[in-house]
mmCIF file of C-alpha atoms in Angstrom:
data_model
loop_
_atom_site.group_PDB
_atom_site.id
_atom_site.type_symbol
_atom_site.label_atom_id
_atom_site.label_comp_id
_atom_site.label_asym_id
_atom_site.label_seq_id
_atom_site.Cartn_x
_atom_site.Cartn_y
_atom_site.Cartn_z
ATOM 1 C CA MET A 2 0.763 -26.789 -20.196
ATOM 2 C CA ASP A 3 -0.801 -23.500 -19.104
ATOM 3 C CA LYS A 4 1.537 -20.536 -19.128
ATOM 4 C CA LYS A 5 2.362 -18.924 -15.777
ATOM 5 C CA ILE A 6 2.980 -15.390 -14.521
ATOM 6 C CA ILE A 7 5.587 -14.015 -12.109
ATOM 7 C CA GLY A 8 4.797 -11.296 -9.571
ATOM 8 C CA ILE A 9 7.504 -9.297 -7.771
ATOM 9 C CA ASP A 10 6.939 -7.018 -4.791
ATOM 10 C CA LEU A 11 10.110 -4.944 -4.373
ATOM 11 C CA GLY A 12 10.599 -3.307 -0.982
ATOM 12 C CA GLY A 13 13.416 -1.596 0.884
ATOM 13 C CA THR A 14 14.345 -4.716 2.863
ATOM 14 C CA THR A 15 13.174 -7.661 0.739
ATOM 15 C CA ALA A 16 12.015 -8.488 -2.768
ATOM 16 C CA LYS A 17 9.169 -11.023 -2.697
ATOM 17 C CA PHE A 18 8.521 -13.291 -5.696
ATOM 18 C CA ALA A 19 5.667 -15.591 -6.681
ATOM 19 C CA ILE A 20 4.848 -17.822 -9.628
ATOM 20 C CA LEU A 21 1.083 -17.807 -10.247
ATOM 21 C CA THR A 22 -1.488 -19.319 -12.567
ATOM 22 C CA PRO A 23 -3.304 -16.882 -14.897
ATOM 23 C CA ASP A 24 -6.266 -16.895 -12.523
ATOM 24 C CA GLY A 25 -4.164 -15.616 -9.631
ATOM 25 C CA GLU A 26 -3.365 -18.745 -7.671
ATOM 26 C CA ILE A 27 0.100 -18.707 -6.066
ATOM 27 C CA GLN A 28 2.086 -21.879 -6.800
ATOM 28 C CA GLN A 29 5.578 -20.952 -5.584
ATOM 29 C CA LYS A 30 6.905 -18.177 -3.371
ATOM 30 C CA TRP A 31 10.360 -17.015 -2.322
ATOM 31 C CA SER A 32 12.172 -13.843 -1.351
ATOM 32 C CA ILE A 33 15.650 -12.292 -1.376
ATOM 33 C CA ASP A 34 17.193 -9.431 0.585
ATOM 34 C CA THR A 35 17.188 -6.073 -1.205
ATOM 35 C CA ASN A 36 20.798 -5.005 -1.634
ATOM 36 C CA ILE A 37 20.674 -1.199 -1.612
ATOM 37 C CA LEU A 38 24.478 -0.693 -1.565
ATOM 38 C CA ASP A 39 26.235 1.318 -4.318
ATOM 39 C CA ASP A 40 23.148 3.411 -5.160
ATOM 40 C CA GLY A 41 21.030 0.271 -5.469
ATOM 41 C CA LYS A 42 22.777 -0.858 -8.622
ATOM 42 C CA HIS A 43 22.788 -4.539 -7.543
ATOM 43 C CA ILE A 44 19.002 -4.741 -7.059
ATOM 44 C CA ILE A 45 17.923 -5.524 -10.631
ATOM 45 C CA PRO A 46 20.838 -7.887 -11.470
ATOM 46 C CA GLU A 47 20.068 -9.856 -8.286
ATOM 47 C CA ILE A 48 16.346 -10.013 -9.168
ATOM 48 C CA ILE A 49 17.237 -11.354 -12.633
ATOM 49 C CA GLU A 50 19.656 -13.883 -11.135
ATOM 50 C CA SER A 51 17.039 -15.065 -8.619
ATOM 51 C CA ILE A 52 14.366 -15.545 -11.316
ATOM 52 C CA ASN A 53 16.724 -17.460 -13.615
ATOM 53 C CA HIS A 54 17.940 -19.620 -10.718
ATOM 54 C CA ARG A 55 14.364 -20.554 -9.754
ATOM 55 C CA LEU A 56 13.330 -21.335 -13.319
ATOM 56 C CA ASN A 57 16.334 -23.675 -13.621
ATOM 57 C CA LEU A 58 15.446 -25.225 -10.279
ATOM 58 C CA TYR A 59 11.860 -25.937 -11.385
ATOM 59 C CA GLY A 60 12.885 -26.958 -14.914
ATOM 60 C CA MET A 61 10.899 -24.052 -16.422
ATOM 61 C CA LYS A 62 11.698 -21.960 -19.497
ATOM 62 C CA ALA A 63 11.053 -18.306 -20.397
ATOM 63 C CA GLU A 64 8.516 -19.326 -23.073
ATOM 64 C CA GLY A 65 6.390 -20.949 -20.344
ATOM 65 C CA PHE A 66 5.548 -17.474 -18.979
ATOM 66 C CA ILE A 67 3.023 -14.846 -20.045
ATOM 67 C CA GLY A 68 5.051 -12.147 -18.326
ATOM 68 C CA ILE A 69 6.575 -10.674 -15.177
ATOM 69 C CA GLY A 70 4.950 -7.837 -13.221
ATOM 70 C CA MET A 71 6.592 -5.796 -10.471
ATOM 71 C CA GLY A 72 5.539 -3.263 -7.858
ATOM 72 C CA THR A 73 8.227 -0.833 -6.711
ATOM 73 C CA PRO A 74 8.601 2.252 -4.518
ATOM 74 C CA GLY A 75 9.375 5.522 -6.299
ATOM 75 C CA THR A 76 8.016 7.384 -9.293
ATOM 76 C CA VAL A 77 7.256 4.917 -12.060
ATOM 77 C CA ASP A 78 6.781 5.508 -15.778
ATOM 78 C CA SER A 79 4.866 2.333 -16.549
ATOM 79 C CA GLU A 80 5.007 2.890 -20.323
ATOM 80 C CA ALA A 81 8.788 3.357 -20.409
ATOM 81 C CA GLY A 82 9.363 0.838 -17.612
ATOM 82 C CA THR A 83 11.556 3.197 -15.596
ATOM 83 C CA VAL A 84 11.768 4.214 -11.923
ATOM 84 C CA ILE A 85 13.266 7.282 -10.236
ATOM 85 C CA GLY A 86 13.277 8.689 -6.699
ATOM 86 C CA ALA A 87 12.882 5.423 -4.773
ATOM 87 C CA TYR A 88 14.887 6.679 -1.812
ATOM 88 C CA ASN A 89 14.552 3.559 0.325
ATOM 89 C CA LEU A 90 16.257 1.673 -2.532
ATOM 90 C CA ASN A 91 18.910 4.409 -3.003
ATOM 91 C CA TRP A 92 17.536 4.902 -6.536
ATOM 92 C CA ARG A 93 18.051 8.621 -7.065
ATOM 93 C CA GLU A 94 18.919 8.260 -10.747
ATOM 94 C CA LEU A 95 16.630 6.905 -13.486
ATOM 95 C CA GLN A 96 16.547 3.069 -13.496
ATOM 96 C CA PHE A 97 15.787 1.249 -16.752
ATOM 97 C CA VAL A 98 14.109 -1.679 -15.037
ATOM 98 C CA LYS A 99 11.982 -3.047 -17.900
ATOM 99 C CA LYS A 100 14.847 -3.081 -20.383
ATOM 100 C CA MET A 101 17.199 -4.859 -17.966
ATOM 101 C CA ILE A 102 14.730 -7.508 -16.791
ATOM 102 C CA GLU A 103 13.462 -8.327 -20.294
ATOM 103 C CA GLU A 104 17.047 -8.668 -21.536
ATOM 104 C CA GLY A 105 18.085 -10.695 -18.474
ATOM 105 C CA THR A 106 15.176 -13.157 -18.434
ATOM 106 C CA GLY A 107 13.732 -13.147 -21.957
ATOM 107 C CA ILE A 108 10.241 -12.602 -20.477
ATOM 108 C CA LYS A 109 7.917 -9.632 -21.094
ATOM 109 C CA PHE A 110 7.859 -7.212 -18.160
ATOM 110 C CA ALA A 111 5.436 -4.644 -16.683
ATOM 111 C CA ILE A 112 5.935 -2.320 -13.707
ATOM 112 C CA ASP A 113 3.943 0.064 -11.505
ATOM 113 C CA ASN A 114 4.093 1.841 -8.154
ATOM 114 C CA ASP A 115 3.858 -0.503 -5.136
ATOM 115 C CA ALA A 116 0.669 1.013 -3.694
ATOM 116 C CA ASN A 117 -1.029 0.824 -7.118
ATOM 117 C CA VAL A 118 0.039 -2.797 -7.428
ATOM 118 C CA ALA A 119 -1.301 -3.684 -3.965
ATOM 119 C CA ALA A 120 -4.571 -2.015 -5.019
ATOM 120 C CA LEU A 121 -4.703 -4.270 -8.090
ATOM 121 C CA GLY A 122 -4.106 -7.326 -5.895
ATOM 122 C CA GLU A 123 -6.860 -6.465 -3.404
ATOM 123 C CA ARG A 124 -9.198 -5.578 -6.239
ATOM 124 C CA TRP A 125 -8.570 -8.845 -8.127
ATOM 125 C CA LYS A 126 -8.332 -11.543 -5.450
ATOM 126 C CA GLY A 127 -9.123 -9.750 -2.180
ATOM 127 C CA ALA A 128 -11.737 -7.502 -0.606
ATOM 128 C CA GLY A 129 -12.428 -5.682 -3.903
ATOM 129 C CA GLU A 130 -14.152 -8.821 -5.279
ATOM 130 C CA ASN A 131 -12.924 -7.956 -8.787
ATOM 131 C CA ASP A 132 -15.345 -5.026 -9.002
ATOM 132 C CA PRO A 133 -14.480 -2.373 -11.622
ATOM 133 C CA ASP A 134 -14.462 0.512 -9.104
ATOM 134 C CA VAL A 135 -12.292 0.055 -6.017
ATOM 135 C CA VAL A 136 -10.122 2.413 -3.942
ATOM 136 C CA PHE A 137 -7.294 0.980 -1.837
ATOM 137 C CA ILE A 138 -5.596 2.796 1.057
ATOM 138 C CA THR A 139 -2.515 1.372 2.720
ATOM 139 C CA LEU A 140 -1.644 2.615 6.210
ATOM 140 C CA GLY A 141 1.995 1.796 6.932
ATOM 141 C CA THR A 142 5.091 3.896 7.584
ATOM 142 C CA GLY A 143 3.488 6.252 5.106
ATOM 143 C CA VAL A 144 0.004 6.300 3.590
ATOM 144 C CA GLY A 145 -0.337 5.162 -0.007
ATOM 145 C CA GLY A 146 -3.215 4.295 -2.250
ATOM 146 C CA GLY A 147 -4.435 3.139 -5.597
ATOM 147 C CA ILE A 148 -7.609 3.858 -7.531
ATOM 148 C CA VAL A 149 -9.212 1.412 -9.949
ATOM 149 C CA ALA A 150 -12.001 3.137 -11.887
ATOM 150 C CA ASP A 151 -14.034 1.434 -14.574
ATOM 151 C CA GLY A 152 -11.601 -1.488 -14.433
ATOM 152 C CA HIS A 153 -8.496 0.651 -15.007
ATOM 153 C CA LEU A 154 -5.794 1.799 -12.650
ATOM 154 C CA LEU A 155 -5.683 5.602 -12.599
ATOM 155 C CA HIS A 156 -2.217 7.122 -13.078
ATOM 156 C CA GLY A 157 -2.843 10.808 -13.750
ATOM 157 C CA VAL A 158 -0.519 13.029 -15.787
ATOM 158 C CA THR A 159 2.637 12.383 -13.750
ATOM 159 C CA GLY A 160 1.697 9.051 -12.187
ATOM 160 C CA ALA A 161 0.577 10.742 -8.951
ATOM 161 C CA ALA A 162 -3.105 9.702 -9.071
ATOM 162 C CA GLY A 163 -4.136 7.758 -5.991
ATOM 163 C CA GLU A 164 -1.730 9.557 -3.641
ATOM 164 C CA VAL A 165 -4.398 9.541 -0.944
ATOM 165 C CA GLY A 166 -1.783 10.087 1.763
ATOM 166 C CA HIS A 167 -1.613 13.716 0.615
ATOM 167 C CA ILE A 168 -5.316 14.504 0.837
ATOM 168 C CA THR A 169 -5.532 17.546 3.138
ATOM 169 C CA ILE A 170 -7.590 16.730 6.222
ATOM 170 C CA ASP A 171 -6.535 19.750 8.311
ATOM 171 C CA PRO A 172 -5.205 22.895 6.575
ATOM 172 C CA ASN A 173 -3.506 23.954 9.835
ATOM 173 C CA GLY A 174 -2.223 20.478 10.629
ATOM 174 C CA PHE A 175 1.214 18.914 10.928
ATOM 175 C CA GLU A 176 3.909 19.507 8.333
ATOM 176 C CA CYS A 177 4.319 16.630 5.875
ATOM 177 C CA THR A 178 7.539 15.434 4.215
ATOM 178 C CA CYS A 179 5.936 16.522 0.903
ATOM 179 C CA GLY A 180 6.199 20.172 1.991
ATOM 180 C CA LYS A 181 2.558 20.957 2.713
ATOM 181 C CA ARG A 182 0.469 20.801 5.873
ATOM 182 C CA GLY A 183 -2.271 18.556 7.185
ATOM 183 C CA CYS A 184 -1.822 15.554 4.879
ATOM 184 C CA LEU A 185 -3.642 12.349 5.832
ATOM 185 C CA GLU A 186 -0.215 10.671 6.063
ATOM 186 C CA THR A 187 0.770 12.933 8.997
ATOM 187 C CA VAL A 188 -2.063 11.583 11.190
ATOM 188 C CA SER A 189 -2.937 8.052 10.082
ATOM 189 C CA SER A 190 0.371 6.408 9.181
ATOM 190 C CA ALA A 191 1.978 4.324 11.953
ATOM 191 C CA THR A 192 4.068 7.342 13.004
ATOM 192 C CA GLY A 193 1.107 9.675 12.444
ATOM 193 C CA VAL A 194 -1.055 7.865 15.004
ATOM 194 C CA VAL A 195 1.679 8.387 17.631
ATOM 195 C CA ARG A 196 2.039 12.030 16.575
ATOM 196 C CA VAL A 197 -1.692 12.585 17.167
ATOM 197 C CA ALA A 198 -1.340 10.932 20.587
ATOM 198 C CA ARG A 199 1.580 13.188 21.588
ATOM 199 C CA HIS A 200 -0.284 16.262 20.384
ATOM 200 C CA LEU A 201 -3.507 15.451 22.253
ATOM 201 C CA ALA A 202 -1.589 14.378 25.390
ATOM 202 C CA GLU A 203 -0.522 17.992 25.975
ATOM 203 C CA GLU A 204 -4.075 18.918 26.940
ATOM 204 C CA TYR A 205 -5.356 15.639 28.402
ATOM 205 C CA ALA A 206 -5.595 15.675 32.200
ATOM 206 C CA GLY A 207 -7.417 12.422 33.005
ATOM 207 C CA ASP A 208 -6.123 9.073 34.191
ATOM 208 C CA SER A 209 -4.684 7.000 31.337
ATOM 209 C CA ARG A 210 -1.986 4.368 30.843
ATOM 210 C CA LEU A 211 -1.254 5.741 27.352
ATOM 211 C CA LYS A 212 -0.937 9.304 28.634
ATOM 212 C CA ALA A 213 1.423 8.069 31.415
ATOM 213 C CA MET A 214 3.586 6.197 28.872
ATOM 214 C CA LEU A 215 3.902 9.315 26.718
ATOM 215 C CA ASP A 216 4.626 11.557 29.724
ATOM 216 C CA ASN A 217 7.322 9.159 30.955
ATOM 217 C CA GLY A 218 9.030 9.181 27.568
ATOM 218 C CA GLU A 219 8.366 5.466 26.960
ATOM 219 C CA GLU A 220 8.506 4.046 23.447
ATOM 220 C CA VAL A 221 4.944 4.119 22.069
ATOM 221 C CA THR A 222 3.811 2.559 18.762
ATOM 222 C CA SER A 223 0.530 2.848 16.847
ATOM 223 C CA LYS A 224 -0.113 -0.777 17.891
ATOM 224 C CA ASP A 225 0.126 0.276 21.569
ATOM 225 C CA VAL A 226 -2.343 3.110 20.956
ATOM 226 C CA PHE A 227 -4.937 0.774 19.394
ATOM 227 C CA GLU A 228 -4.424 -2.010 21.961
ATOM 228 C CA LEU A 229 -4.862 0.388 24.882
ATOM 229 C CA ALA A 230 -7.935 1.905 23.222
ATOM 230 C CA GLU A 231 -9.419 -1.569 22.774
ATOM 231 C CA ALA A 232 -8.787 -2.132 26.494
ATOM 232 C CA ASP A 233 -10.911 1.003 27.152
ATOM 233 C CA ASP A 234 -8.064 3.378 27.972
ATOM 234 C CA PRO A 235 -9.991 6.708 27.851
ATOM 235 C CA PHE A 236 -7.161 8.683 26.269
ATOM 236 C CA GLY A 237 -6.401 5.828 23.840
ATOM 237 C CA LEU A 238 -10.043 5.914 22.723
ATOM 238 C CA MET A 239 -9.819 9.669 22.211
ATOM 239 C CA VAL A 240 -6.724 9.307 20.006
ATOM 240 C CA VAL A 241 -8.233 6.484 17.927
ATOM 241 C CA ASP A 242 -11.423 8.506 17.519
ATOM 242 C CA ARG A 243 -9.428 11.453 16.139
ATOM 243 C CA VAL A 244 -7.424 9.254 13.751
ATOM 244 C CA CYS A 245 -10.653 7.613 12.503
ATOM 245 C CA LEU A 246 -12.255 11.034 12.054
ATOM 246 C CA TYR A 247 -9.407 12.015 9.707
ATOM 247 C CA LEU A 248 -9.543 8.682 7.874
ATOM 248 C CA GLY A 249 -13.323 8.887 7.615
ATOM 249 C CA LEU A 250 -13.053 12.411 6.201
ATOM 250 C CA ALA A 251 -10.527 11.331 3.547
ATOM 251 C CA CYS A 252 -12.637 8.270 2.673
ATOM 252 C CA GLY A 253 -15.729 10.497 2.478
ATOM 253 C CA ASN A 254 -13.977 12.788 -0.007
ATOM 254 C CA LEU A 255 -12.877 9.780 -2.076
ATOM 255 C CA GLY A 256 -16.390 8.308 -1.899
ATOM 256 C CA ASN A 257 -18.073 11.546 -2.964
ATOM 257 C CA THR A 258 -15.602 11.991 -5.845
ATOM 258 C CA LEU A 259 -15.377 8.423 -7.159
ATOM 259 C CA ASN A 260 -18.290 6.425 -5.691
ATOM 260 C CA PRO A 261 -16.390 3.100 -5.768
ATOM 261 C CA SER A 262 -18.102 -0.103 -4.652
ATOM 262 C CA SER A 263 -15.542 -0.340 -1.865
ATOM 263 C CA ILE A 264 -12.751 1.561 -0.149
ATOM 264 C CA VAL A 265 -10.359 -1.097 1.107
ATOM 265 C CA ILE A 266 -8.047 -0.313 4.038
ATOM 266 C CA GLY A 267 -4.790 -2.265 4.318
ATOM 267 C CA GLY A 268 -1.232 -1.882 5.631
ATOM 268 C CA GLY A 269 0.171 -2.379 9.130
ATOM 269 C CA VAL A 270 -2.205 -0.008 10.946
ATOM 270 C CA SER A 271 -5.194 -1.922 9.517
ATOM 271 C CA ALA A 272 -4.218 -4.838 11.801
ATOM 272 C CA ALA A 273 -6.481 -3.021 14.294
ATOM 273 C CA GLY A 274 -9.236 -4.689 12.264
ATOM 274 C CA GLU A 275 -12.939 -4.148 12.890
ATOM 275 C CA PHE A 276 -12.157 -1.795 15.799
ATOM 276 C CA LEU A 277 -10.647 0.598 13.226
ATOM 277 C CA ARG A 278 -12.973 -0.169 10.301
ATOM 278 C CA SER A 279 -16.256 0.425 12.157
ATOM 279 C CA ARG A 280 -15.065 3.800 13.484
ATOM 280 C CA VAL A 281 -13.849 4.942 10.066
ATOM 281 C CA GLU A 282 -17.191 3.851 8.602
ATOM 282 C CA LYS A 283 -19.115 5.868 11.206
ATOM 283 C CA TYR A 284 -17.336 9.086 10.119
ATOM 284 C CA PHE A 285 -17.453 8.117 6.443
ATOM 285 C CA LYS A 286 -21.250 8.045 6.705
ATOM 286 C CA GLU A 287 -21.220 11.502 8.272
ATOM 287 C CA PHE A 288 -19.196 12.934 5.382
ATOM 288 C CA THR A 289 -20.973 11.362 2.397
ATOM 289 C CA PHE A 290 -24.254 12.128 0.670
ATOM 290 C CA PRO A 291 -27.010 9.465 0.567
ATOM 291 C CA GLN A 292 -26.274 7.699 -2.739
ATOM 292 C CA VAL A 293 -22.609 7.248 -1.799
ATOM 293 C CA ARG A 294 -23.362 6.396 1.825
ATOM 294 C CA GLU A 295 -25.621 3.572 0.705
ATOM 295 C CA SER A 296 -23.483 2.152 -2.110
ATOM 296 C CA THR A 297 -19.806 2.521 -1.111
ATOM 297 C CA LYS A 298 -18.544 0.089 1.547
ATOM 298 C CA ILE A 299 -15.570 0.504 3.881
ATOM 299 C CA LYS A 300 -13.715 -2.830 3.992
ATOM 300 C CA LEU A 301 -10.544 -4.322 5.438
ATOM 301 C CA ALA A 302 -7.890 -5.711 3.098
ATOM 302 C CA GLU A 303 -7.782 -9.514 2.934
ATOM 303 C CA LEU A 304 -4.524 -10.430 1.237
ATOM 304 C CA GLY A 305 -1.970 -9.055 3.716
ATOM 305 C CA ASN A 306 1.589 -9.373 2.420
ATOM 306 C CA GLU A 307 0.480 -11.214 -0.719
ATOM 307 C CA ALA A 308 -1.416 -8.247 -2.221
ATOM 308 C CA GLY A 309 1.826 -7.001 -3.801
ATOM 309 C CA VAL A 310 2.865 -10.145 -5.666
ATOM 310 C CA ILE A 311 -0.709 -10.929 -6.751
ATOM 311 C CA GLY A 312 -1.291 -7.375 -8.025
ATOM 312 C CA ALA A 313 2.090 -7.377 -9.771
ATOM 313 C CA ALA A 314 1.212 -10.611 -11.541
ATOM 314 C CA SER A 315 -2.076 -9.072 -12.745
ATOM 315 C CA LEU A 316 -0.050 -6.253 -14.367
ATOM 316 C CA ALA A 317 1.758 -8.836 -16.483
ATOM 317 C CA LEU A 318 -1.591 -10.267 -17.607
ATOM 318 C CA LYS A 319 -2.915 -6.833 -18.557
ATOM 319 C CA TYR A 320 0.148 -5.919 -20.620
ATOM 320 C CA ALA A 321 0.113 -9.280 -22.357
ATOM 321 C CA GLU A 322 -3.455 -8.770 -23.628
#
């Protein structure tokens, strides 16, 4: 019998699990709620319990697995297998995740940052087409990213490589939670898109449903902004154009620096699809020099919510080599 791999995508609300074949095919999936009470100290024991319960259920044993891989928020030391500063999990102190999971399951374990892991997933089984050079950007509540260069995930000295959300796109721009100004995250995350809309609304005088919603203090989401723009709302189109300018600028900088075969855009905001992608691509072409313009493609992510578990599983394969 072929050995299997387990992928875990740990988030602030749920932990998603999958059992996969070594070539990345999902065979079983399940999820549990993330229990962040008591400084998140129940999270790892409950993950271990869930894995052991499932293996019993399917009549599987630890020796039938190559390994377990996991993507997590926070600052990850992938060599030591530790995590710190995952605030949405209440993990302020150092967590010895690898040690606990290996002891609790008897299966080899590998861990990395969630955006890096999603990048691995998209690169392996998604839009990256398993090319050796792929950049992944995820546009959600924040903006994250992962860089695969020459077949390897880049970590940098402190594990901060691939933090594309903190590329400066406007030195005089909005303040970011990181402490500096004008980060990509402040204008192209889900909240960032709305922030751009509010900012531009101050000077917009024309007729617009979006402008009226903002002026009336109605609840506006990034989804509303894109839907109104797609329906030809003139102010909506102006906001989307500005957001895509910033994204195109960041992608241009990444393209000129790394020349990957593709820059893959995922996360909630990417649900805007081709409407978003084509506009980002237009600006990307403006900000890149010919060789990059012709060889690096702007693509939409293909795996959706499964990028995390698939990428996590690929970590286990890599560490088992």
